Amino acid sequence: MGTIILTGTFVLVVLGFGNPVYWLAAVALLYVHVQYGRGTTSSSSSSSSTPAPGPAPTTYKAYRARRDLQAKWERRYERERGK
């Protein structure tokens, strides 16, 4: 996603030599990406021990931990519901 944003910004800057409004669009695109893009953190904190659904884990260790936790909850659900 970052590559698309950077490519779009570059194109808008190049087009900006003909029409400076494109430079403003490039700045606006970067601003929106920084404010609402991938690097944002949630200000609300959860008190439960289960991770909130979100982006995929970045490491295999995080993936395994999340997968094992999900399996634990699925086993508990099956045990309680008798499925």
JSON list of N, CA and C in Angstrom, two decimals:
[
{"chain": "A", "resi": 1, "resn": "MET", "atom": "N", "xyz": [0.82, -1.19, 0.00]},
{"chain": "A", "resi": 1, "resn": "MET", "atom": "CA", "xyz": [0.00, 0.00, 0.00]},
{"chain": "A", "resi": 1, "resn": "MET", "atom": "C", "xyz": [0.87, 1.26, 0.00]},
{"chain": "A", "resi": 2, "resn": "GLY", "atom": "N", "xyz": [1.96, 1.22, 0.75]},
{"chain": "A", "resi": 2, "resn": "GLY", "atom": "CA", "xyz": [2.85, 2.37, 0.79]},
{"chain": "A", "resi": 2, "resn": "GLY", "atom": "C", "xyz": [3.48, 2.66, -0.56]},
{"chain": "A", "resi": 3, "resn": "THR", "atom": "N", "xyz": [3.74, 1.60, -1.33]},
{"chain": "A", "resi": 3, "resn": "THR", "atom": "CA", "xyz": [4.32, 1.79, -2.66]},
{"chain": "A", "resi": 3, "resn": "THR", "atom": "C", "xyz": [3.34, 2.52, -3.57]},
{"chain": "A", "resi": 4, "resn": "ILE", "atom": "N", "xyz": [2.08, 2.18, -3.46]},
{"chain": "A", "resi": 4, "resn": "ILE", "atom": "CA", "xyz": [1.06, 2.84, -4.29]},
{"chain": "A", "resi": 4, "resn": "ILE", "atom": "C", "xyz": [0.96, 4.32, -3.91]},
{"chain": "A", "resi": 5, "resn": "ILE", "atom": "N", "xyz": [1.00, 4.62, -2.63]},
{"chain": "A", "resi": 5, "resn": "ILE", "atom": "CA", "xyz": [0.92, 6.01, -2.17]},
{"chain": "A", "resi": 5, "resn": "ILE", "atom": "C", "xyz": [2.13, 6.80, -2.67]},
{"chain": "A", "resi": 6, "resn": "LEU", "atom": "N", "xyz": [3.33, 6.21, -2.54]},
{"chain": "A", "resi": 6, "resn": "LEU", "atom": "CA", "xyz": [4.53, 6.91, -2.99]},
{"chain": "A", "resi": 6, "resn": "LEU", "atom": "C", "xyz": [4.54, 7.10, -4.50]},
{"chain": "A", "resi": 7, "resn": "THR", "atom": "N", "xyz": [4.09, 6.09, -5.23]},
{"chain": "A", "resi": 7, "resn": "THR", "atom": "CA", "xyz": [4.03, 6.22, -6.68]},
{"chain": "A", "resi": 7, "resn": "THR", "atom": "C", "xyz": [3.02, 7.30, -7.08]},
{"chain": "A", "resi": 8, "resn": "GLY", "atom": "N", "xyz": [1.87, 7.30, -6.44]},
{"chain": "A", "resi": 8, "resn": "GLY", "atom": "CA", "xyz": [0.87, 8.33, -6.72]},
{"chain": "A", "resi": 8, "resn": "GLY", "atom": "C", "xyz": [1.37, 9.71, -6.40]},
{"chain": "A", "resi": 9, "resn": "THR", "atom": "N", "xyz": [2.10, 9.84, -5.30]},
{"chain": "A", "resi": 9, "resn": "THR", "atom": "CA", "xyz": [2.67, 11.13, -4.93]},
{"chain": "A", "resi": 9, "resn": "THR", "atom": "C", "xyz": [3.69, 11.58, -5.97]},
{"chain": "A", "resi": 10, "resn": "PHE", "atom": "N", "xyz": [4.54, 10.67, -6.41]},
{"chain": "A", "resi": 10, "resn": "PHE", "atom": "CA", "xyz": [5.54, 11.00, -7.42]},
{"chain": "A", "resi": 10, "resn": "PHE", "atom": "C", "xyz": [4.88, 11.46, -8.72]},
{"chain": "A", "resi": 11, "resn": "VAL", "atom": "N", "xyz": [3.85, 10.76, -9.14]},
{"chain": "A", "resi": 11, "resn": "VAL", "atom": "CA", "xyz": [3.13, 11.14, -10.37]},
{"chain": "A", "resi": 11, "resn": "VAL", "atom": "C", "xyz": [2.51, 12.53, -10.21]},
{"chain": "A", "resi": 12, "resn": "LEU", "atom": "N", "xyz": [1.91, 12.78, -9.04]},
{"chain": "A", "resi": 12, "resn": "LEU", "atom": "CA", "xyz": [1.30, 14.10, -8.82]},
{"chain": "A", "resi": 12, "resn": "LEU", "atom": "C", "xyz": [2.35, 15.21, -8.80]},
{"chain": "A", "resi": 13, "resn": "VAL", "atom": "N", "xyz": [3.53, 14.93, -8.26]},
{"chain": "A", "resi": 13, "resn": "VAL", "atom": "CA", "xyz": [4.60, 15.94, -8.26]},
{"chain": "A", "resi": 13, "resn": "VAL", "atom": "C", "xyz": [5.07, 16.22, -9.68]},
{"chain": "A", "resi": 14, "resn": "VAL", "atom": "N", "xyz": [5.24, 15.16, -10.49]},
{"chain": "A", "resi": 14, "resn": "VAL", "atom": "CA", "xyz": [5.66, 15.36, -11.88]},
{"chain": "A", "resi": 14, "resn": "VAL", "atom": "C", "xyz": [4.60, 16.14, -12.65]},
{"chain": "A", "resi": 15, "resn": "LEU", "atom": "N", "xyz": [3.34, 15.80, -12.45]},
{"chain": "A", "resi": 15, "resn": "LEU", "atom": "CA", "xyz": [2.26, 16.53, -13.12]},
{"chain": "A", "resi": 15, "resn": "LEU", "atom": "C", "xyz": [2.17, 17.97, -12.59]},
{"chain": "A", "resi": 16, "resn": "GLY", "atom": "N", "xyz": [2.66, 18.20, -11.38]},
{"chain": "A", "resi": 16, "resn": "GLY", "atom": "CA", "xyz": [2.61, 19.51, -10.77]},
{"chain": "A", "resi": 16, "resn": "GLY", "atom": "C", "xyz": [3.45, 20.55, -11.48]},
{"chain": "A", "resi": 17, "resn": "PHE", "atom": "N", "xyz": [4.41, 20.14, -12.30]},
{"chain": "A", "resi": 17, "resn": "PHE", "atom": "CA", "xyz": [5.19, 21.11, -13.05]},
{"chain": "A", "resi": 17, "resn": "PHE", "atom": "C", "xyz": [4.33, 21.81, -14.09]},
{"chain": "A", "resi": 18, "resn": "GLY", "atom": "N", "xyz": [3.26, 21.16, -14.54]},
{"chain": "A", "resi": 18, "resn": "GLY", "atom": "CA", "xyz": [2.34, 21.79, -15.48]},
{"chain": "A", "resi": 18, "resn": "GLY", "atom": "C", "xyz": [1.21, 22.52, -14.79]},
{"chain": "A", "resi": 19, "resn": "ASN", "atom": "N", "xyz": [0.81, 22.01, -13.62]},
{"chain": "A", "resi": 19, "resn": "ASN", "atom": "CA", "xyz": [-0.31, 22.59, -12.89]},
{"chain": "A", "resi": 19, "resn": "ASN", "atom": "C", "xyz": [-0.02, 22.44, -11.39]},
{"chain": "A", "resi": 20, "resn": "PRO", "atom": "N", "xyz": [0.30, 23.52, -10.69]},
{"chain": "A", "resi": 20, "resn": "PRO", "atom": "CA", "xyz": [0.68, 23.43, -9.28]},
{"chain": "A", "resi": 20, "resn": "PRO", "atom": "C", "xyz": [-0.39, 22.86, -8.35]},
{"chain": "A", "resi": 21, "resn": "VAL", "atom": "N", "xyz": [-1.62, 22.77, -8.81]},
{"chain": "A", "resi": 21, "resn": "VAL", "atom": "CA", "xyz": [-2.67, 22.18, -7.98]},
{"chain": "A", "resi": 21, "resn": "VAL", "atom": "C", "xyz": [-2.35, 20.71, -7.68]},
{"chain": "A", "resi": 22, "resn": "TYR", "atom": "N", "xyz": [-1.65, 20.05, -8.59]},
{"chain": "A", "resi": 22, "resn": "TYR", "atom": "CA", "xyz": [-1.26, 18.66, -8.36]},
{"chain": "A", "resi": 22, "resn": "TYR", "atom": "C", "xyz": [-0.28, 18.53, -7.19]},
{"chain": "A", "resi": 23, "resn": "TRP", "atom": "N", "xyz": [0.53, 19.57, -6.97]},
{"chain": "A", "resi": 23, "resn": "TRP", "atom": "CA", "xyz": [1.41, 19.53, -5.81]},
{"chain": "A", "resi": 23, "resn": "TRP", "atom": "C", "xyz": [0.60, 19.54, -4.53]},
{"chain": "A", "resi": 24, "resn": "LEU", "atom": "N", "xyz": [-0.44, 20.33, -4.50]},
{"chain": "A", "resi": 24, "resn": "LEU", "atom": "CA", "xyz": [-1.31, 20.35, -3.33]},
{"chain": "A", "resi": 24, "resn": "LEU", "atom": "C", "xyz": [-1.97, 18.99, -3.12]},
{"chain": "A", "resi": 25, "resn": "ALA", "atom": "N", "xyz": [-2.36, 18.37, -4.23]},
{"chain": "A", "resi": 25, "resn": "ALA", "atom": "CA", "xyz": [-2.97, 17.04, -4.13]},
{"chain": "A", "resi": 25, "resn": "ALA", "atom": "C", "xyz": [-1.95, 16.02, -3.59]},
{"chain": "A", "resi": 26, "resn": "ALA", "atom": "N", "xyz": [-0.69, 16.14, -4.01]},
{"chain": "A", "resi": 26, "resn": "ALA", "atom": "CA", "xyz": [0.35, 15.23, -3.52]},
{"chain": "A", "resi": 26, "resn": "ALA", "atom": "C", "xyz": [0.55, 15.41, -2.02]},
{"chain": "A", "resi": 27, "resn": "VAL", "atom": "N", "xyz": [0.58, 16.65, -1.57]},
{"chain": "A", "resi": 27, "resn": "VAL", "atom": "CA", "xyz": [0.74, 16.92, -0.13]},
{"chain": "A", "resi": 27, "resn": "VAL", "atom": "C", "xyz": [-0.46, 16.39, 0.64]},
{"chain": "A", "resi": 28, "resn": "ALA", "atom": "N", "xyz": [-1.65, 16.60, 0.10]},
{"chain": "A", "resi": 28, "resn": "ALA", "atom": "CA", "xyz": [-2.86, 16.10, 0.76]},
{"chain": "A", "resi": 28, "resn": "ALA", "atom": "C", "xyz": [-2.85, 14.57, 0.83]},
{"chain": "A", "resi": 29, "resn": "LEU", "atom": "N", "xyz": [-2.40, 13.92, -0.23]},
{"chain": "A", "resi": 29, "resn": "LEU", "atom": "CA", "xyz": [-2.33, 12.46, -0.25]},
{"chain": "A", "resi": 29, "resn": "LEU", "atom": "C", "xyz": [-1.37, 11.95, 0.83]},
{"chain": "A", "resi": 30, "resn": "LEU", "atom": "N", "xyz": [-0.21, 12.57, 0.93]},
{"chain": "A", "resi": 30, "resn": "LEU", "atom": "CA", "xyz": [0.74, 12.17, 1.97]},
{"chain": "A", "resi": 30, "resn": "LEU", "atom": "C", "xyz": [0.20, 12.44, 3.37]},
{"chain": "A", "resi": 31, "resn": "TYR", "atom": "N", "xyz": [-0.47, 13.57, 3.54]},
{"chain": "A", "resi": 31, "resn": "TYR", "atom": "CA", "xyz": [-1.04, 13.91, 4.84]},
{"chain": "A", "resi": 31, "resn": "TYR", "atom": "C", "xyz": [-2.08, 12.87, 5.27]},
{"chain": "A", "resi": 32, "resn": "VAL", "atom": "N", "xyz": [-2.96, 12.52, 4.35]},
{"chain": "A", "resi": 32, "resn": "VAL", "atom": "CA", "xyz": [-4.01, 11.54, 4.67]},
{"chain": "A", "resi": 32, "resn": "VAL", "atom": "C", "xyz": [-3.38, 10.18, 4.97]},
{"chain": "A", "resi": 33, "resn": "HIS", "atom": "N", "xyz": [-2.35, 9.82, 4.23]},
{"chain": "A", "resi": 33, "resn": "HIS", "atom": "CA", "xyz": [-1.69, 8.54, 4.47]},
{"chain": "A", "resi": 33, "resn": "HIS", "atom": "C", "xyz": [-1.02, 8.51, 5.84]},
{"chain": "A", "resi": 34, "resn": "VAL", "atom": "N", "xyz": [-0.39, 9.60, 6.22]},
{"chain": "A", "resi": 34, "resn": "VAL", "atom": "CA", "xyz": [0.27, 9.65, 7.53]},
{"chain": "A", "resi": 34, "resn": "VAL", "atom": "C", "xyz": [-0.77, 9.64, 8.66]},
{"chain": "A", "resi": 35, "resn": "GLN", "atom": "N", "xyz": [-1.85, 10.38, 8.49]},
{"chain": "A", "resi": 35, "resn": "GLN", "atom": "CA", "xyz": [-2.86, 10.46, 9.54]},
{"chain": "A", "resi": 35, "resn": "GLN", "atom": "C", "xyz": [-3.67, 9.18, 9.71]},
{"chain": "A", "resi": 36, "resn": "TYR", "atom": "N", "xyz": [-4.10, 8.60, 8.60]},
{"chain": "A", "resi": 36, "resn": "TYR", "atom": "CA", "xyz": [-5.03, 7.47, 8.67]},
{"chain": "A", "resi": 36, "resn": "TYR", "atom": "C", "xyz": [-4.47, 6.19, 8.07]},
{"chain": "A", "resi": 37, "resn": "GLY", "atom": "N", "xyz": [-3.22, 6.21, 7.72]},
{"chain": "A", "resi": 37, "resn": "GLY", "atom": "CA", "xyz": [-2.63, 5.07, 7.03]},
{"chain": "A", "resi": 37, "resn": "GLY", "atom": "C", "xyz": [-2.28, 3.93, 7.93]},
{"chain": "A", "resi": 38, "resn": "ARG", "atom": "N", "xyz": [-1.35, 3.15, 7.47]},
{"chain": "A", "resi": 38, "resn": "ARG", "atom": "CA", "xyz": [-0.99, 1.90, 8.09]},
{"chain": "A", "resi": 38, "resn": "ARG", "atom": "C", "xyz": [-0.35, 2.05, 9.47]},
{"chain": "A", "resi": 39, "resn": "GLY", "atom": "N", "xyz": [0.37, 3.10, 9.70]},
{"chain": "A", "resi": 39, "resn": "GLY", "atom": "CA", "xyz": [1.13, 3.25, 10.93]},
{"chain": "A", "resi": 39, "resn": "GLY", "atom": "C", "xyz": [0.37, 3.76, 12.13]},
{"chain": "A", "resi": 40, "resn": "THR", "atom": "N", "xyz": [-0.95, 3.82, 12.07]},
{"chain": "A", "resi": 40, "resn": "THR", "atom": "CA", "xyz": [-1.71, 4.36, 13.19]},
{"chain": "A", "resi": 40, "resn": "THR", "atom": "C", "xyz": [-1.86, 3.33, 14.29]},
{"chain": "A", "resi": 41, "resn": "THR", "atom": "N", "xyz": [-2.02, 3.81, 15.52]},
{"chain": "A", "resi": 41, "resn": "THR", "atom": "CA", "xyz": [-2.27, 2.93, 16.66]},
{"chain": "A", "resi": 41, "resn": "THR", "atom": "C", "xyz": [-3.62, 3.27, 17.25]},
{"chain": "A", "resi": 42, "resn": "SER", "atom": "N", "xyz": [-4.23, 2.29, 17.83]},
{"chain": "A", "resi": 42, "resn": "SER", "atom": "CA", "xyz": [-5.54, 2.49, 18.43]},
{"chain": "A", "resi": 42, "resn": "SER", "atom": "C", "xyz": [-5.39, 3.15, 19.79]},
{"chain": "A", "resi": 43, "resn": "SER", "atom": "N", "xyz": [-6.22, 4.13, 20.07]},
{"chain": "A", "resi": 43, "resn": "SER", "atom": "CA", "xyz": [-6.14, 4.81, 21.36]},
{"chain": "A", "resi": 43, "resn": "SER", "atom": "C", "xyz": [-6.93, 4.07, 22.44]},
{"chain": "A", "resi": 44, "resn": "SER", "atom": "N", "xyz": [-7.85, 3.21, 22.04]},
{"chain": "A", "resi": 44, "resn": "SER", "atom": "CA", "xyz": [-8.62, 2.45, 23.02]},
{"chain": "A", "resi": 44, "resn": "SER", "atom": "C", "xyz": [-7.88, 1.18, 23.37]},
{"chain": "A", "resi": 45, "resn": "SER", "atom": "N", "xyz": [-7.90, 0.82, 24.64]},
{"chain": "A", "resi": 45, "resn": "SER", "atom": "CA", "xyz": [-7.22, -0.40, 25.05]},
{"chain": "A", "resi": 45, "resn": "SER", "atom": "C", "xyz": [-8.26, -1.40, 25.53]},
{"chain": "A", "resi": 46, "resn": "SER", "atom": "N", "xyz": [-8.01, -2.63, 25.21]},
{"chain": "A", "resi": 46, "resn": "SER", "atom": "CA", "xyz": [-8.93, -3.70, 25.57]},
{"chain": "A", "resi": 46, "resn": "SER", "atom": "C", "xyz": [-8.46, -4.35, 26.86]},
{"chain": "A", "resi": 47, "resn": "SER", "atom": "N", "xyz": [-9.38, -4.66, 27.76]},
{"chain": "A", "resi": 47, "resn": "SER", "atom": "CA", "xyz": [-9.00, -5.28, 29.02]},
{"chain": "A", "resi": 47, "resn": "SER", "atom": "C", "xyz": [-8.98, -6.80, 28.92]},
{"chain": "A", "resi": 48, "resn": "SER", "atom": "N", "xyz": [-9.51, -7.37, 27.85]},
{"chain": "A", "resi": 48, "resn": "SER", "atom": "CA", "xyz": [-9.52, -8.82, 27.70]},
{"chain": "A", "resi": 48, "resn": "SER", "atom": "C", "xyz": [-8.16, -9.31, 27.23]},
{"chain": "A", "resi": 49, "resn": "SER", "atom": "N", "xyz": [-7.90, -10.59, 27.42]},
{"chain": "A", "resi": 49, "resn": "SER", "atom": "CA", "xyz": [-6.61, -11.15, 27.03]},
{"chain": "A", "resi": 49, "resn": "SER", "atom": "C", "xyz": [-6.58, -11.57, 25.57]},
{"chain": "A", "resi": 50, "resn": "THR", "atom": "N", "xyz": [-7.71, -11.57, 24.90]},
{"chain": "A", "resi": 50, "resn": "THR", "atom": "CA", "xyz": [-7.72, -11.96, 23.49]},
{"chain": "A", "resi": 50, "resn": "THR", "atom": "C", "xyz": [-7.34, -10.78, 22.62]},
{"chain": "A", "resi": 51, "resn": "PRO", "atom": "N", "xyz": [-6.54, -11.04, 21.60]},
{"chain": "A", "resi": 51, "resn": "PRO", "atom": "CA", "xyz": [-6.17, -9.94, 20.71]},
{"chain": "A", "resi": 51, "resn": "PRO", "atom": "C", "xyz": [-7.33, -9.52, 19.84]},
{"chain": "A", "resi": 52, "resn": "ALA", "atom": "N", "xyz": [-7.39, -8.25, 19.56]},
{"chain": "A", "resi": 52, "resn": "ALA", "atom": "CA", "xyz": [-8.45, -7.73, 18.70]},
{"chain": "A", "resi": 52, "resn": "ALA", "atom": "C", "xyz": [-8.16, -8.12, 17.26]},
{"chain": "A", "resi": 53, "resn": "PRO", "atom": "N", "xyz": [-9.21, -8.38, 16.46]},
{"chain": "A", "resi": 53, "resn": "PRO", "atom": "CA", "xyz": [-8.95, -8.70, 15.07]},
{"chain": "A", "resi": 53, "resn": "PRO", "atom": "C", "xyz": [-8.31, -7.51, 14.38]},
{"chain": "A", "resi": 54, "resn": "GLY", "atom": "N", "xyz": [-7.37, -7.78, 13.53]},
{"chain": "A", "resi": 54, "resn": "GLY", "atom": "CA", "xyz": [-6.66, -6.69, 12.88]},
{"chain": "A", "resi": 54, "resn": "GLY", "atom": "C", "xyz": [-5.77, -7.22, 11.78]},
{"chain": "A", "resi": 55, "resn": "PRO", "atom": "N", "xyz": [-4.72, -6.51, 11.50]},
{"chain": "A", "resi": 55, "resn": "PRO", "atom": "CA", "xyz": [-3.82, -6.93, 10.44]},
{"chain": "A", "resi": 55, "resn": "PRO", "atom": "C", "xyz": [-3.12, -8.24, 10.81]},
{"chain": "A", "resi": 56, "resn": "ALA", "atom": "N", "xyz": [-2.63, -8.91, 9.83]},
{"chain": "A", "resi": 56, "resn": "ALA", "atom": "CA", "xyz": [-1.95, -10.18, 10.04]},
{"chain": "A", "resi": 56, "resn": "ALA", "atom": "C", "xyz": [-0.67, -9.97, 10.85]},
{"chain": "A", "resi": 57, "resn": "PRO", "atom": "N", "xyz": [-0.30, -10.95, 11.67]},
{"chain": "A", "resi": 57, "resn": "PRO", "atom": "CA", "xyz": [0.94, -10.83, 12.44]},
{"chain": "A", "resi": 57, "resn": "PRO", "atom": "C", "xyz": [2.14, -10.70, 11.51]},
{"chain": "A", "resi": 58, "resn": "THR", "atom": "N", "xyz": [3.14, -9.97, 11.97]},
{"chain": "A", "resi": 58, "resn": "THR", "atom": "CA", "xyz": [4.30, -9.72, 11.12]},
{"chain": "A", "resi": 58, "resn": "THR", "atom": "C", "xyz": [5.37, -10.79, 11.25]},
{"chain": "A", "resi": 59, "resn": "THR", "atom": "N", "xyz": [5.35, -11.57, 12.32]},
{"chain": "A", "resi": 59, "resn": "THR", "atom": "CA", "xyz": [6.34, -12.63, 12.49]},
{"chain": "A", "resi": 59, "resn": "THR", "atom": "C", "xyz": [5.63, -13.96, 12.61]},
{"chain": "A", "resi": 60, "resn": "TYR", "atom": "N", "xyz": [6.39, -15.01, 12.34]},
{"chain": "A", "resi": 60, "resn": "TYR", "atom": "CA", "xyz": [5.81, -16.35, 12.44]},
{"chain": "A", "resi": 60, "resn": "TYR", "atom": "C", "xyz": [5.47, -16.67, 13.90]},
{"chain": "A", "resi": 61, "resn": "LYS", "atom": "N", "xyz": [6.28, -16.18, 14.82]},
{"chain": "A", "resi": 61, "resn": "LYS", "atom": "CA", "xyz": [6.02, -16.43, 16.24]},
{"chain": "A", "resi": 61, "resn": "LYS", "atom": "C", "xyz": [4.69, -15.79, 16.66]},
{"chain": "A", "resi": 62, "resn": "ALA", "atom": "N", "xyz": [4.43, -14.58, 16.19]},
{"chain": "A", "resi": 62, "resn": "ALA", "atom": "CA", "xyz": [3.16, -13.91, 16.50]},
{"chain": "A", "resi": 62, "resn": "ALA", "atom": "C", "xyz": [2.00, -14.66, 15.85]},
{"chain": "A", "resi": 63, "resn": "TYR", "atom": "N", "xyz": [2.22, -15.15, 14.64]},
{"chain": "A", "resi": 63, "resn": "TYR", "atom": "CA", "xyz": [1.18, -15.93, 13.96]},
{"chain": "A", "resi": 63, "resn": "TYR", "atom": "C", "xyz": [0.84, -17.19, 14.75]},
{"chain": "A", "resi": 64, "resn": "ARG", "atom": "N", "xyz": [1.88, -17.90, 15.21]},
{"chain": "A", "resi": 64, "resn": "ARG", "atom": "CA", "xyz": [1.64, -19.13, 15.97]},
{"chain": "A", "resi": 64, "resn": "ARG", "atom": "C", "xyz": [0.90, -18.84, 17.27]},
{"chain": "A", "resi": 65, "resn": "ALA", "atom": "N", "xyz": [1.29, -17.77, 17.95]},
{"chain": "A", "resi": 65, "resn": "ALA", "atom": "CA", "xyz": [0.62, -17.42, 19.21]},
{"chain": "A", "resi": 65, "resn": "ALA", "atom": "C", "xyz": [-0.85, -17.11, 18.96]},
{"chain": "A", "resi": 66, "resn": "ARG", "atom": "N", "xyz": [-1.12, -16.36, 17.91]},
{"chain": "A", "resi": 66, "resn": "ARG", "atom": "CA", "xyz": [-2.51, -16.00, 17.60]},
{"chain": "A", "resi": 66, "resn": "ARG", "atom": "C", "xyz": [-3.30, -17.24, 17.17]},
{"chain": "A", "resi": 67, "resn": "ARG", "atom": "N", "xyz": [-2.69, -18.10, 16.38]},
{"chain": "A", "resi": 67, "resn": "ARG", "atom": "CA", "xyz": [-3.36, -19.33, 15.94]},
{"chain": "A", "resi": 67, "resn": "ARG", "atom": "C", "xyz": [-3.66, -20.25, 17.11]},
{"chain": "A", "resi": 68, "resn": "ASP", "atom": "N", "xyz": [-2.69, -20.40, 18.02]},
{"chain": "A", "resi": 68, "resn": "ASP", "atom": "CA", "xyz": [-2.90, -21.27, 19.18]},
{"chain": "A", "resi": 68, "resn": "ASP", "atom": "C", "xyz": [-3.99, -20.73, 20.10]},
{"chain": "A", "resi": 69, "resn": "LEU", "atom": "N", "xyz": [-4.02, -19.41, 20.26]},
{"chain": "A", "resi": 69, "resn": "LEU", "atom": "CA", "xyz": [-5.07, -18.80, 21.08]},
{"chain": "A", "resi": 69, "resn": "LEU", "atom": "C", "xyz": [-6.44, -19.00, 20.45]},
{"chain": "A", "resi": 70, "resn": "GLN", "atom": "N", "xyz": [-6.52, -18.86, 19.14]},
{"chain": "A", "resi": 70, "resn": "GLN", "atom": "CA", "xyz": [-7.79, -19.08, 18.45]},
{"chain": "A", "resi": 70, "resn": "GLN", "atom": "C", "xyz": [-8.23, -20.54, 18.60]},
{"chain": "A", "resi": 71, "resn": "ALA", "atom": "N", "xyz": [-7.29, -21.47, 18.49]},
{"chain": "A", "resi": 71, "resn": "ALA", "atom": "CA", "xyz": [-7.63, -22.89, 18.65]},
{"chain": "A", "resi": 71, "resn": "ALA", "atom": "C", "xyz": [-8.13, -23.17, 20.06]},
{"chain": "A", "resi": 72, "resn": "LYS", "atom": "N", "xyz": [-7.51, -22.53, 21.05]},
{"chain": "A", "resi": 72, "resn": "LYS", "atom": "CA", "xyz": [-7.94, -22.72, 22.43]},
{"chain": "A", "resi": 72, "resn": "LYS", "atom": "C", "xyz": [-9.39, -22.26, 22.62]},
{"chain": "A", "resi": 73, "resn": "TRP", "atom": "N", "xyz": [-9.72, -21.10, 22.05]},
{"chain": "A", "resi": 73, "resn": "TRP", "atom": "CA", "xyz": [-11.08, -20.60, 22.17]},
{"chain": "A", "resi": 73, "resn": "TRP", "atom": "C", "xyz": [-12.07, -21.47, 21.40]},
{"chain": "A", "resi": 74, "resn": "GLU", "atom": "N", "xyz": [-11.66, -22.01, 20.26]},
{"chain": "A", "resi": 74, "resn": "GLU", "atom": "CA", "xyz": [-12.55, -22.90, 19.51]},
{"chain": "A", "resi": 74, "resn": "GLU", "atom": "C", "xyz": [-12.81, -24.20, 20.28]},
{"chain": "A", "resi": 75, "resn": "ARG", "atom": "N", "xyz": [-11.78, -24.76, 20.91]},
{"chain": "A", "resi": 75, "resn": "ARG", "atom": "CA", "xyz": [-11.97, -25.97, 21.72]},
{"chain": "A", "resi": 75, "resn": "ARG", "atom": "C", "xyz": [-12.89, -25.69, 22.90]},
{"chain": "A", "resi": 76, "resn": "ARG", "atom": "N", "xyz": [-12.72, -24.54, 23.53]},
{"chain": "A", "resi": 76, "resn": "ARG", "atom": "CA", "xyz": [-13.58, -24.18, 24.65]},
{"chain": "A", "resi": 76, "resn": "ARG", "atom": "C", "xyz": [-15.03, -24.04, 24.19]},
{"chain": "A", "resi": 77, "resn": "TYR", "atom": "N", "xyz": [-15.23, -23.40, 23.03]},
{"chain": "A", "resi": 77, "resn": "TYR", "atom": "CA", "xyz": [-16.59, -23.23, 22.51]},
{"chain": "A", "resi": 77, "resn": "TYR", "atom": "C", "xyz": [-17.23, -24.58, 22.23]},
{"chain": "A", "resi": 78, "resn": "GLU", "atom": "N", "xyz": [-16.48, -25.48, 21.60]},
{"chain": "A", "resi": 78, "resn": "GLU", "atom": "CA", "xyz": [-17.01, -26.82, 21.31]},
{"chain": "A", "resi": 78, "resn": "GLU", "atom": "C", "xyz": [-17.36, -27.57, 22.58]},
{"chain": "A", "resi": 79, "resn": "ARG", "atom": "N", "xyz": [-16.51, -27.43, 23.59]},
{"chain": "A", "resi": 79, "resn": "ARG", "atom": "CA", "xyz": [-16.73, -28.12, 24.85]},
{"chain": "A", "resi": 79, "resn": "ARG", "atom": "C", "xyz": [-17.99, -27.59, 25.55]},
{"chain": "A", "resi": 80, "resn": "GLU", "atom": "N", "xyz": [-18.16, -26.26, 25.53]},
{"chain": "A", "resi": 80, "resn": "GLU", "atom": "CA", "xyz": [-19.32, -25.67, 26.21]},
{"chain": "A", "resi": 80, "resn": "GLU", "atom": "C", "xyz": [-20.61, -25.88, 25.44]},
{"chain": "A", "resi": 81, "resn": "ARG", "atom": "N", "xyz": [-20.56, -25.86, 24.13]},
{"chain": "A", "resi": 81, "resn": "ARG", "atom": "CA", "xyz": [-21.77, -25.99, 23.33]},
{"chain": "A", "resi": 81, "resn": "ARG", "atom": "C", "xyz": [-22.10, -27.43, 22.96]},
{"chain": "A", "resi": 82, "resn": "GLY", "atom": "N", "xyz": [-21.15, -28.33, 23.18]},
{"chain": "A", "resi": 82, "resn": "GLY", "atom": "CA", "xyz": [-21.40, -29.74, 22.92]},
{"chain": "A", "resi": 82, "resn": "GLY", "atom": "C", "xyz": [-21.47, -30.08, 21.43]},
{"chain": "A", "resi": 83, "resn": "LYS", "atom": "N", "xyz": [-20.73, -29.33, 20.62]},
{"chain": "A", "resi": 83, "resn": "LYS", "atom": "CA", "xyz": [-20.77, -29.62, 19.18]},
{"chain": "A", "resi": 83, "resn": "LYS", "atom": "C", "xyz": [-19.74, -30.63, 18.80]}
]
